[in-house]
């Protein structure tokens, strides 16, 4: 599922991988919805979310706001992997298209960097609904991230 471009990226420095994982662990919203981040590479992050009753809307699908949360975080953390160690990131804007119901056993949000600049990074995220071994693209996001130098995250 990854493009040849993604596989050509340099290996992520272990210190940056740890900084990204530490930041994710401080994000209480991800803990609240039981999301995990098992993949962190240079310019590429995956967030996994189990489908459970606490994230459902009235039809039994994962709520669109929750889909947006994991897409936003996946894109943001993909961007963070491309910043200098010690910098933080903040979403400036994103557009999210819902393509199919977010149903199944779990969701997978894959964020990747499209274009990296010094102060702005453009990312995209695809959110897949995982059901009986099938991956259905249920949402697509494009996002702009602001790089914040010298502004530490809240501990």
mmCIF file of C-alpha atoms in Angstrom, residues 78-142:
data_model
loop_
_atom_site.group_PDB
_atom_site.id
_atom_site.type_symbol
_atom_site.label_atom_id
_atom_site.label_comp_id
_atom_site.label_asym_id
_atom_site.label_seq_id
_atom_site.Cartn_x
_atom_site.Cartn_y
_atom_site.Cartn_z
ATOM 1 C CA UNK A 78 3.993 12.281 10.131
ATOM 2 C CA UNK A 79 4.910 15.979 9.852
ATOM 3 C CA UNK A 80 6.645 15.942 13.236
ATOM 4 C CA UNK A 81 9.023 13.228 11.999
ATOM 5 C CA UNK A 82 10.359 15.783 9.480
ATOM 6 C CA UNK A 83 11.026 18.611 11.939
ATOM 7 C CA UNK A 84 14.169 19.339 13.942
ATOM 8 C CA UNK A 85 14.344 17.529 17.278
ATOM 9 C CA UNK A 86 12.725 19.751 19.910
ATOM 10 C CA UNK A 87 10.276 21.422 17.513
ATOM 11 C CA UNK A 88 6.562 20.822 17.854
ATOM 12 C CA UNK A 89 3.746 20.949 15.314
ATOM 13 C CA UNK A 90 0.247 22.355 15.207
ATOM 14 C CA UNK A 91 -2.548 21.852 12.682
ATOM 15 C CA UNK A 92 -3.409 25.018 10.756
ATOM 16 C CA UNK A 93 -6.201 23.524 8.664
ATOM 17 C CA UNK A 94 -7.487 20.318 7.171
ATOM 18 C CA UNK A 95 -10.144 19.140 4.784
ATOM 19 C CA UNK A 96 -11.667 15.744 5.342
ATOM 20 C CA UNK A 97 -13.800 13.842 2.861
ATOM 21 C CA UNK A 98 -15.881 10.915 4.095
ATOM 22 C CA UNK A 99 -16.006 8.231 1.401
ATOM 23 C CA UNK A 100 -17.670 5.276 3.145
ATOM 24 C CA UNK A 101 -19.070 4.420 6.589
ATOM 25 C CA UNK A 102 -16.393 3.885 9.244
ATOM 26 C CA UNK A 103 -17.484 0.375 10.200
ATOM 27 C CA UNK A 104 -15.759 -2.878 10.950
ATOM 28 C CA UNK A 105 -13.479 -4.178 13.670
ATOM 29 C CA UNK A 106 -11.044 -1.240 13.590
ATOM 30 C CA UNK A 107 -9.805 1.821 11.737
ATOM 31 C CA UNK A 108 -6.326 2.512 10.422
ATOM 32 C CA UNK A 109 -5.248 6.120 9.771
ATOM 33 C CA UNK A 110 -2.102 6.448 7.660
ATOM 34 C CA UNK A 111 -0.575 9.932 7.611
ATOM 35 C CA UNK A 112 2.167 10.931 5.194
ATOM 36 C CA UNK A 113 4.087 14.062 4.289
ATOM 37 C CA UNK A 114 3.324 15.482 0.844
ATOM 38 C CA UNK A 115 5.571 18.552 0.977
ATOM 39 C CA UNK A 116 7.915 19.716 3.682
ATOM 40 C CA UNK A 117 8.857 23.338 4.234
ATOM 41 C CA UNK A 118 10.623 25.120 7.085
ATOM 42 C CA UNK A 119 7.469 26.586 8.611
ATOM 43 C CA UNK A 120 4.607 24.698 6.902
ATOM 44 C CA UNK A 121 4.231 21.017 6.059
ATOM 45 C CA UNK A 122 1.453 19.630 3.872
ATOM 46 C CA UNK A 123 0.287 16.135 4.751
ATOM 47 C CA UNK A 124 -2.395 13.711 3.748
ATOM 48 C CA UNK A 125 -4.094 10.957 5.672
ATOM 49 C CA UNK A 126 -6.114 7.999 4.524
ATOM 50 C CA UNK A 127 -8.443 6.307 6.983
ATOM 51 C CA UNK A 128 -9.337 2.692 6.279
ATOM 52 C CA UNK A 129 -12.154 0.700 7.876
ATOM 53 C CA UNK A 130 -10.933 -2.830 8.571
ATOM 54 C CA UNK A 131 -13.644 -5.462 8.280
ATOM 55 C CA UNK A 132 -13.130 -9.214 7.847
ATOM 56 C CA UNK A 133 -9.639 -8.704 6.396
ATOM 57 C CA UNK A 134 -10.751 -6.012 3.924
ATOM 58 C CA UNK A 135 -9.465 -2.418 3.936
ATOM 59 C CA UNK A 136 -12.103 0.091 2.803
ATOM 60 C CA UNK A 137 -11.001 3.693 2.335
ATOM 61 C CA UNK A 138 -13.550 5.597 4.409
ATOM 62 C CA UNK A 139 -11.949 9.047 4.686
ATOM 63 C CA UNK A 140 -9.309 11.134 2.965
ATOM 64 C CA UNK A 141 -7.711 14.229 4.501
ATOM 65 C CA UNK A 142 -5.367 16.969 3.300
#
